[in-house]
Short mmCIF file of C-alpha atoms in Angstrom, two decimals:
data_model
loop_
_atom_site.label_atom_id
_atom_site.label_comp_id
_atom_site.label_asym_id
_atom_site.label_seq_id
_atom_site.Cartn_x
_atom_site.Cartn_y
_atom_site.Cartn_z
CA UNK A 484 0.00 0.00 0.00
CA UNK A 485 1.47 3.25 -0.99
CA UNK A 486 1.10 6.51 1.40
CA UNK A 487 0.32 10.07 0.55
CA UNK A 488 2.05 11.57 3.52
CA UNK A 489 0.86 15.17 4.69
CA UNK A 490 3.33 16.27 7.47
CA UNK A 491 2.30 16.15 10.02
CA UNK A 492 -0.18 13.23 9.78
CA UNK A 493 -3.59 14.47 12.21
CA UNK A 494 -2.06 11.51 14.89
CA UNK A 495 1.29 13.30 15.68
CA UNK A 496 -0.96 16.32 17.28
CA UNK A 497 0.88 14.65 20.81
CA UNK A 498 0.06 15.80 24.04
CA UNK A 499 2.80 16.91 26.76
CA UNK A 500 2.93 15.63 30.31
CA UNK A 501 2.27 18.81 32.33
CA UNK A 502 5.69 20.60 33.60
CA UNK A 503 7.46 20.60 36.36
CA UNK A 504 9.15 23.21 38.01
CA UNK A 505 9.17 27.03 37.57
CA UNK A 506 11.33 29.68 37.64
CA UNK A 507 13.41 27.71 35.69
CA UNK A 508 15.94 29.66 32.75
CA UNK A 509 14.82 28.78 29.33
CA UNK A 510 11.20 27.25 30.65
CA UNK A 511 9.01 27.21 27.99
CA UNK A 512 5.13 25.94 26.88
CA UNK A 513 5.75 24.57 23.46
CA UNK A 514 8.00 25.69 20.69
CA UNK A 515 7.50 29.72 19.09
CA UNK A 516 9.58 32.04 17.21
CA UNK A 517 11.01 33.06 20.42
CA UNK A 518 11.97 29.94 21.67
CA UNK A 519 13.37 29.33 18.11
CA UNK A 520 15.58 32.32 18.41
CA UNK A 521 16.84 31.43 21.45
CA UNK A 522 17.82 28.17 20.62
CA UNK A 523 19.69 29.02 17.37
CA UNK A 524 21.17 31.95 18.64
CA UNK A 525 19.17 34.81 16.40
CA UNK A 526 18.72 37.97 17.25
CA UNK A 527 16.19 40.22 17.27
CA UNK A 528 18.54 42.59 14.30
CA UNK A 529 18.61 39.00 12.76
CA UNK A 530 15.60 39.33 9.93
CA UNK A 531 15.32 40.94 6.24
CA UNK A 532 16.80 44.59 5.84
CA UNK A 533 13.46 45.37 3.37
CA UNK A 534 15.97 46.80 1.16
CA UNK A 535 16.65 43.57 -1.05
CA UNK A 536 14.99 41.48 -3.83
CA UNK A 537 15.30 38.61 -1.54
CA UNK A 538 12.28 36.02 -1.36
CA UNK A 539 11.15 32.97 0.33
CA UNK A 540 8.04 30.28 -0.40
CA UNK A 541 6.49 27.50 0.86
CA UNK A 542 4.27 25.04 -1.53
CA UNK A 543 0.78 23.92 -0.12
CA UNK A 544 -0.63 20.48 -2.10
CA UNK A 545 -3.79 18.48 -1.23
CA UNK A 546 -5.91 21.72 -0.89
CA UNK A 547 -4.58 22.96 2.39
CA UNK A 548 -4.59 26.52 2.53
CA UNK A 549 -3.53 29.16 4.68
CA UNK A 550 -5.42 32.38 5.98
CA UNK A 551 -3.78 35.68 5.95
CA UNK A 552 -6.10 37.08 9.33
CA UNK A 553 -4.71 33.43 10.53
CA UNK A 554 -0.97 34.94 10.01
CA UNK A 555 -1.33 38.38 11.73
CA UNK A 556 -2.84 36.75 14.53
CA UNK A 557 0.07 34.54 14.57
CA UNK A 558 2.34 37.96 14.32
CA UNK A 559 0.54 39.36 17.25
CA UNK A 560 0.88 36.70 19.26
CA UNK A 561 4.28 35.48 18.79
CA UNK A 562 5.73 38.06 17.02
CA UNK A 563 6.25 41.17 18.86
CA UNK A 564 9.99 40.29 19.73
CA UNK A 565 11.56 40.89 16.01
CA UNK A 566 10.30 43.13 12.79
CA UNK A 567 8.48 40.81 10.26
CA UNK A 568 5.78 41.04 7.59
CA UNK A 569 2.14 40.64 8.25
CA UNK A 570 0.99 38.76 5.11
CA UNK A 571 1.83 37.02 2.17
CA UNK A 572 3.51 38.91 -1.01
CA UNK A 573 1.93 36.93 -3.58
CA UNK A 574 -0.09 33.37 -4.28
CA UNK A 575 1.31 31.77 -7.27
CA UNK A 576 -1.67 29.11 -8.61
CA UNK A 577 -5.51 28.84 -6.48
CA UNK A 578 -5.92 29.33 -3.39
CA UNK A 579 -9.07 28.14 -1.87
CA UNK A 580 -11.86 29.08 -0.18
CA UNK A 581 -13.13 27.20 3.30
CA UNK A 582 -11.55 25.67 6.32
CA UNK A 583 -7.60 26.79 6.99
CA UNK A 584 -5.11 24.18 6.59
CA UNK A 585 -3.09 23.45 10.05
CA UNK A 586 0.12 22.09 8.00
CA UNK A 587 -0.66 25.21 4.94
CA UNK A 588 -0.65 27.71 8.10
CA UNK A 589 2.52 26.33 9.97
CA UNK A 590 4.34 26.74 6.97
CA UNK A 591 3.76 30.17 6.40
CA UNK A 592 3.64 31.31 10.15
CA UNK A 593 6.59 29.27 10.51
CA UNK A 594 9.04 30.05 7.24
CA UNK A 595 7.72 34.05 8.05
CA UNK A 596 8.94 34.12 11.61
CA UNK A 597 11.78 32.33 10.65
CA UNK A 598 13.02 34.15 7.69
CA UNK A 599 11.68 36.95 9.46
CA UNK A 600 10.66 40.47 7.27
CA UNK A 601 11.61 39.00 3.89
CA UNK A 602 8.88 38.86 1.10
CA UNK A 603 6.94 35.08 1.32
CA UNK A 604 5.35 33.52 -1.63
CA UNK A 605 2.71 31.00 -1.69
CA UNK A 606 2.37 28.24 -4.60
CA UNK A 607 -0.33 27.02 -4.78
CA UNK A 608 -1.49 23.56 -5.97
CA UNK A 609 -4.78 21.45 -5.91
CA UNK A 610 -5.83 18.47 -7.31
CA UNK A 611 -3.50 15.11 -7.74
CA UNK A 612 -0.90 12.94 -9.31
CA UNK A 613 -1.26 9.24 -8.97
CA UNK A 614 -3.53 9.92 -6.13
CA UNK A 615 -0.85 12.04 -4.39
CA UNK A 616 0.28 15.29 -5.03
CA UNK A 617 1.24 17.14 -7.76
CA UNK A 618 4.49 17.93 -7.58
CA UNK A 619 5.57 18.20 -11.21
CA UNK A 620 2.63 20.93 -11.81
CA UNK A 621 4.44 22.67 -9.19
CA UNK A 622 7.84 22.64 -10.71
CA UNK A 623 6.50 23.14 -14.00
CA UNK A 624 5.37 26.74 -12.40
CA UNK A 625 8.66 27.22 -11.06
CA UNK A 626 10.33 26.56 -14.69
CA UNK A 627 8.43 28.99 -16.64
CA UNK A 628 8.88 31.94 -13.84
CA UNK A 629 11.94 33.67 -14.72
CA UNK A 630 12.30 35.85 -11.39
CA UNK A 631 11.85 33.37 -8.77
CA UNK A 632 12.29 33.30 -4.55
CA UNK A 633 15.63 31.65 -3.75
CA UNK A 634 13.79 29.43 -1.29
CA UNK A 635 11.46 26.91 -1.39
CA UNK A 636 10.27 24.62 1.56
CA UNK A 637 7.96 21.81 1.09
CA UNK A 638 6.43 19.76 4.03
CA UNK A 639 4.95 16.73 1.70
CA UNK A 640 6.06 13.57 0.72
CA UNK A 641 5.23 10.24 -0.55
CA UNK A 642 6.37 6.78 -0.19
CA UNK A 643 8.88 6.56 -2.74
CA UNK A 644 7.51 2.72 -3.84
CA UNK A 645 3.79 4.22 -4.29
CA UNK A 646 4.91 6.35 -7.28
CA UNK A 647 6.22 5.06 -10.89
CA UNK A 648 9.61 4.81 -11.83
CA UNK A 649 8.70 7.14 -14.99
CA UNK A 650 6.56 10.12 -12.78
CA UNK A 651 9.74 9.89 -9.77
CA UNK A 652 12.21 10.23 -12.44
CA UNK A 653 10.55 12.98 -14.43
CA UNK A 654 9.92 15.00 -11.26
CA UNK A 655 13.61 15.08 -10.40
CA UNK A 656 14.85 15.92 -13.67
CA UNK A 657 13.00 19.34 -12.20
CA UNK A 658 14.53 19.26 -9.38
CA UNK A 659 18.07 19.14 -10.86
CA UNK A 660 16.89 22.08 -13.30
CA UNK A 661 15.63 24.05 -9.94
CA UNK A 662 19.17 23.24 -8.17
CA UNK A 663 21.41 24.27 -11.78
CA UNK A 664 18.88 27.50 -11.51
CA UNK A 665 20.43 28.43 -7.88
CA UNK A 666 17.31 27.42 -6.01
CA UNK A 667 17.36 25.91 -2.65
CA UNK A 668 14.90 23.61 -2.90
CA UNK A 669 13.76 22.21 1.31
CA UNK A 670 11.48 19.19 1.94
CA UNK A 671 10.84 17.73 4.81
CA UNK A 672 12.42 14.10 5.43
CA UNK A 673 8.75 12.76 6.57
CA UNK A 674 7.47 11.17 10.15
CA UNK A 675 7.56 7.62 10.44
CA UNK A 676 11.52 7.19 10.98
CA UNK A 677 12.79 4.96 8.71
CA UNK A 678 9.63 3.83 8.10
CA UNK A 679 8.56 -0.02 7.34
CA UNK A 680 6.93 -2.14 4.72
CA UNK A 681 6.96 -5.40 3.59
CA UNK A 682 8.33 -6.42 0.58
CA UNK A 683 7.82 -10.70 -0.10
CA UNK A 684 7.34 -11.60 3.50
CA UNK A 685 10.41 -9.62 4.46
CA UNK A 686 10.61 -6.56 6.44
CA UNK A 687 12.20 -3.43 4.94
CA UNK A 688 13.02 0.22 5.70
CA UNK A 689 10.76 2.55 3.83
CA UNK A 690 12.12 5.75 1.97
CA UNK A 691 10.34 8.81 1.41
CA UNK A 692 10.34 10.76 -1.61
CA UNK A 693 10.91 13.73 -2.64
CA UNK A 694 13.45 13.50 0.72
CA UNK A 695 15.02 10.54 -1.20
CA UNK A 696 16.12 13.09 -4.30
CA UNK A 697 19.85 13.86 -4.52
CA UNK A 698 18.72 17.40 -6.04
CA UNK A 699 16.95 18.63 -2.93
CA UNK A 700 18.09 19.62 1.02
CA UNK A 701 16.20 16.89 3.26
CA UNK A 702 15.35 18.49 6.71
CA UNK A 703 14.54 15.86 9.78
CA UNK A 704 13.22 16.57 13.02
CA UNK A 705 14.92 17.17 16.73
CA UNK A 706 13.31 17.66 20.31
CA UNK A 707 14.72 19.34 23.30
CA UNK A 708 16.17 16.82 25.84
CA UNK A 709 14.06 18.49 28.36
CA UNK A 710 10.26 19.28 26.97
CA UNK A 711 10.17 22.10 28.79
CA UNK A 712 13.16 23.59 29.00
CA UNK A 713 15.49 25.16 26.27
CA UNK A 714 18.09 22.68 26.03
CA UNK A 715 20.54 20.98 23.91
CA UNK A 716 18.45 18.95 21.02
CA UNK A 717 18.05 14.84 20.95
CA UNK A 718 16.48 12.90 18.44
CA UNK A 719 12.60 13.34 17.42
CA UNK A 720 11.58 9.41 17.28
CA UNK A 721 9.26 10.32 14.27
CA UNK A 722 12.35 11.93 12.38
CA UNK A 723 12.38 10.51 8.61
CA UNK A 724 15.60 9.23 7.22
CA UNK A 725 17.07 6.40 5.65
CA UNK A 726 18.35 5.27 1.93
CA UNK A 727 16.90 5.38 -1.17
CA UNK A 728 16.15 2.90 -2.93
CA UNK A 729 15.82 4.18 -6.24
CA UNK A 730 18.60 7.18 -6.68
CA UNK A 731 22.23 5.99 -6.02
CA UNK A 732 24.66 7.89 -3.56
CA UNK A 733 25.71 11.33 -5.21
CA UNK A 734 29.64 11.59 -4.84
CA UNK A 735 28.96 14.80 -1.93
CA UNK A 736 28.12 12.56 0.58
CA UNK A 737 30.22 9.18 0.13
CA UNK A 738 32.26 9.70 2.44
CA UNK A 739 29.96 11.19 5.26
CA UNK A 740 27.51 8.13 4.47
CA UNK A 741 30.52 5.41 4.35
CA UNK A 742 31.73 7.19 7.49
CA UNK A 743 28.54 7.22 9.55
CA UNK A 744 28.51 2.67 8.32
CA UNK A 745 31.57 2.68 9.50
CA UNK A 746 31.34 4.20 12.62
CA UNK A 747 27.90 3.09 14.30
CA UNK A 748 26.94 1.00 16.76
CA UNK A 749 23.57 0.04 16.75
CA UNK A 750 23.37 -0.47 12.59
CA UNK A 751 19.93 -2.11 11.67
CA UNK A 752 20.74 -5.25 9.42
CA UNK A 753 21.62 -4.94 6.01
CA UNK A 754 18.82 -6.40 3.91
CA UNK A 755 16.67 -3.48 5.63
CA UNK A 756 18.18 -0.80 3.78
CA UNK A 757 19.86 0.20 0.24
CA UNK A 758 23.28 1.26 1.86
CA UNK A 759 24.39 2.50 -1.48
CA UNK A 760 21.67 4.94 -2.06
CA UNK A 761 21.25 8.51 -1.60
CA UNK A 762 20.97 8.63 2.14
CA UNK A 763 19.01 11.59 4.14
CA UNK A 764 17.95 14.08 5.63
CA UNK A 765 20.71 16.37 5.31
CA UNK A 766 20.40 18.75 8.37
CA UNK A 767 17.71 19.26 10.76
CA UNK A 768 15.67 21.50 13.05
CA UNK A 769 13.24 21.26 16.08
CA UNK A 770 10.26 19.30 14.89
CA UNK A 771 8.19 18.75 18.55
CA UNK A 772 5.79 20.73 20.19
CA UNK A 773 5.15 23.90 17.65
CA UNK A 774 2.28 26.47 18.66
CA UNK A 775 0.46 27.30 15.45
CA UNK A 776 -2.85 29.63 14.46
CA UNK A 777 -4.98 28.07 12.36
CA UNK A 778 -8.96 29.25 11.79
CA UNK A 779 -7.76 32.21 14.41
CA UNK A 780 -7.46 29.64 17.13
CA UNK A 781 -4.01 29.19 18.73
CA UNK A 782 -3.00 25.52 18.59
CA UNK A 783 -0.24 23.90 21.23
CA UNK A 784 1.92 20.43 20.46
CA UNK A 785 1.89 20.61 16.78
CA UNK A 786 4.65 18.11 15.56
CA UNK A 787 6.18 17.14 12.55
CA UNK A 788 9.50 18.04 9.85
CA UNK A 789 7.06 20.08 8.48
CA UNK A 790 7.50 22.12 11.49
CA UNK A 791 11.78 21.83 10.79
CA UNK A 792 11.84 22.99 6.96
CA UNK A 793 10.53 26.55 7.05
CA UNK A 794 12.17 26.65 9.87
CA UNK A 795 15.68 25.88 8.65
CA UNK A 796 14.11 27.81 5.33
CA UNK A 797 13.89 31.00 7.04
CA UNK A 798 16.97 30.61 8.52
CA UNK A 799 18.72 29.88 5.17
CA UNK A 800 16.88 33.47 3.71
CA UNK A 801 18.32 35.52 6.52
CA UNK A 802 21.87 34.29 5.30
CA UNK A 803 20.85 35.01 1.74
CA UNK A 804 19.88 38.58 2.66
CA UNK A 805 23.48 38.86 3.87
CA UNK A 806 24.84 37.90 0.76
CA UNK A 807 22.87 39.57 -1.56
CA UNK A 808 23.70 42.65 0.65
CA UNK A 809 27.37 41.93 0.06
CA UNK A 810 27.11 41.40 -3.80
CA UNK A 811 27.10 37.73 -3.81
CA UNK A 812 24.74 35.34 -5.32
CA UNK A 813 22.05 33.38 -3.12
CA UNK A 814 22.94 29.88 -1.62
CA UNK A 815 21.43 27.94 -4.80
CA UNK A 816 21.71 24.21 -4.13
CA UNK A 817 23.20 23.90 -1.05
CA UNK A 818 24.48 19.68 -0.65
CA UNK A 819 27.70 19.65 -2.00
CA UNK A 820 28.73 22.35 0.08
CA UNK A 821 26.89 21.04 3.60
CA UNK A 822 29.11 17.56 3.00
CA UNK A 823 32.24 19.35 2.28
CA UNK A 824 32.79 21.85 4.80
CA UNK A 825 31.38 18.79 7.53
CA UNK A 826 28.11 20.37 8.63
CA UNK A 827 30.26 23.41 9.97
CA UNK A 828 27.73 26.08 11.56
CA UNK A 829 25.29 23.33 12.50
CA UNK A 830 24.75 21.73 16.29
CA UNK A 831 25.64 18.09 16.30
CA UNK A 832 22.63 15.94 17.57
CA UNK A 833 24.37 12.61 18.83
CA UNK A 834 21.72 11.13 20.94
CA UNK A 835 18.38 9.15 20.00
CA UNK A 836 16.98 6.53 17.41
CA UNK A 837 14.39 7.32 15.17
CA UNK A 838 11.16 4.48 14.65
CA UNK A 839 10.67 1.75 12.29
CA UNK A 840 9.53 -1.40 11.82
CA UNK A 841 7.96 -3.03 15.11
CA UNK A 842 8.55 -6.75 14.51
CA UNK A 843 11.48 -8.91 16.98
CA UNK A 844 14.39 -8.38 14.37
CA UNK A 845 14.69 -4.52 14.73
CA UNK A 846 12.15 -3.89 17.98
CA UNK A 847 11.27 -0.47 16.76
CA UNK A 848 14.29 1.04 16.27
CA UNK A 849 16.16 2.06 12.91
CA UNK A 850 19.00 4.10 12.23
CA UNK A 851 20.39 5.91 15.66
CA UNK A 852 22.44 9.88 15.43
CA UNK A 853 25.57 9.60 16.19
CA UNK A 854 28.81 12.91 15.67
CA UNK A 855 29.00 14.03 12.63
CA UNK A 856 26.56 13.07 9.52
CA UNK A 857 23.45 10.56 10.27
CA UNK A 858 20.46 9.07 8.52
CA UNK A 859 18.24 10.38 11.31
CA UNK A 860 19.48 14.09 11.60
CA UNK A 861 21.98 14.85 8.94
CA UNK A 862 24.81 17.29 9.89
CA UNK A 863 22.82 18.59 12.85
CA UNK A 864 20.90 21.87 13.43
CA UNK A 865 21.34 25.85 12.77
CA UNK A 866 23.63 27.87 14.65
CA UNK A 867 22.77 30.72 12.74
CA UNK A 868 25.87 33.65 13.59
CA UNK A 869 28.07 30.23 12.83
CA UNK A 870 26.55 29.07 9.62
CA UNK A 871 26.07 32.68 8.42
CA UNK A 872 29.98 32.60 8.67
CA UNK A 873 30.58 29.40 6.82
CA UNK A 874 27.68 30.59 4.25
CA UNK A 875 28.77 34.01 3.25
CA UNK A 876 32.33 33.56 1.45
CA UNK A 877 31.02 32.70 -1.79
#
């Protein structure tokens, strides 16, 4: 059975044991902007100058949309800390009428607080592709813009065995058009770990695409090691990563994969996974716990990496404003640069497994972080005055 995957699916809406303790530095109710900032070290100066042509966008599918009154209340909330726009620049395709989407409006509350006070664009897609959605009618919009945001985050995926060989390989021809264009193209890495089906009896690790595509930055999920408290980041169990098994390792990451093979300790067994495909996520973000406004009511414990790529999407606009402002092109595709400067700039998560299949061979448990590159959280997450400093030399 293939999956259409929205992230996050309705069931990761987890609820919080109640805290513990007050008065405590850092406390905190569930993740916001603020707590965002905190944690990777922005500043309130740290958001677009408004003197730039530097854009962002996020790409809603399965008609999820967002609200703009749902945004501003958002702002008002949780913004009041840092300078930001209050809606949307523009909405590239239809944009329905009706309910709002929660995952459409944590994109867009999430990549504008984020990539805070730089223009946001919304594409816009309905309808579907092989019951799932329609990616290639979004890039196809992309390819015939010629002035285009440098960032795109998407929070939607598929099981990459639920689409055809022909549609999978078609759409990332796109994507390697998008990344030789200079875009930076983000998708979340999905949440069901390394996820599970079974393939003749046999149990197997199941990837995601478009995470799985060498052409796109794959963003997986973290939690605090406290709930409640700003800490240092572990593992998000739901975090999606793993090997794909239809595009073969691109030569950036060899040697982090055959490094990370090498190196760890708790490796699921072989025949679960295609060790010499293209392995992901590439970095990550916090992905547990997000406050978002959605139909103008303020929702806690929303959870997902579609809470993680606007997130590091914002972040990776902020250090494009920079280098616009100092004459130098955007980021573009950003891969073969993450792999070889060694995830410089990013916070190493070494702790924590993400899920997978729950039968006696694996109990559970897939691939586990470890230092340096992983399956389950890349490189690690944004420290932004560090990876503004490895980012801006051209």
């Amino acid at each position: 059975m293939g999956g259409l995957h929205r992230f996050p699916p309705s069931s990761s809406l987890r609820q919080r044991p109640e805290p513990q303790g007050v008065g405590t530095v850092g406390l905190h109710l569930g993740v916001t902007p603020s707590v965002l900032r905190q944690r990777y070290n922005l500043t309130a100066q740290d958001v677009g100058s408004g003197t730039t042509n530097n854009s962002q966008a996020c790409a809603q599918f399965l008609e999820q949309y967002f609200h703009n009154s749902d945004l501003t209340e958002f702002m008002r909330l949780f913004g009041g800390s840092f300078a930001h726009q209050a809606s949307v620049a523009k909405v590239v395709g239809k944009q329905g009428r009706g309910r709002a989407g929660i995952e459409a409006s944590l994109d867009v509350e999430y990549l504008m607080s984020a990539g805070a006070n730089i223009s946001t664009w919304v594409y816009s897609s309905p309808g579907r592709h092989e019951a799932q959605e329609p990616f290639l009618q979004w890039l196809l919009l992309l390819s015939n813009e010629s002035s285009l945001p440098h960032v795109h985050t998407v929070s939607y995926g598929d099981d990459e065995d639920s689409l055809s060989s022909t549609y999978i390989w078609r759409v990332n021809t796109e994507f390697m058009k998008a990344a030789a264009r200079g875009l930076t193209l983000l998708f979340a890495s999905g949440d069901t770990g390394a996820g599970c089906w079974s393939v003749s009896g046999r149990h197997k690790f199941r990837p995601s695409f478009p995470a799985s595509s060498p052409y796109v930055t794959t963003v997986g999920g973290t939690s605090f090691k406290n709930p409640f408290l700003i800490t240092n980041e572990v593992v998000d169990y739901i975090s999606g990563g793993g090997f794909s098994n239809v595009f073969p390792q691109p030569s950036y990451q060899e040697e982090a994969v055959a490094q990370f093979l090498k190196s760890s300790s708790h490796l699921p067994p072989s025949s679960y996974f295609n060790a010499s495909g293209r392995a992901y996520p590439d970095v990550a973000a916090l992905s547990d716990g997000y406050w978002v406004v959605s139909n103008m009511v303020p929702i806690p414990w929303v959870s997902g990496t579609s809470a993680s790529t606007p997130v590091f999407g914002g972040i990776l606009s902020l250090i494009n404003e920079h280098r616009i402002l100092s004459g130098r092109p955007p980021l573009g595709f950003l891969n073969p640069r993450l792999y070889q400067q060694h995830g410089a700039g990013l916070f190493d998560v070494t702790h924590g497994c993400h899920e997978s299949c729950l039968n006696e061979e694996v109990e559970g448990q897939g691939f586990c972080s470890g230092p340096g590159w992983d399956p389950v959280t890349g490189w690690g997450t944004p420290n932004f005055p560090a990876l503004l400093k490895t980012l801006l030399n051209p």
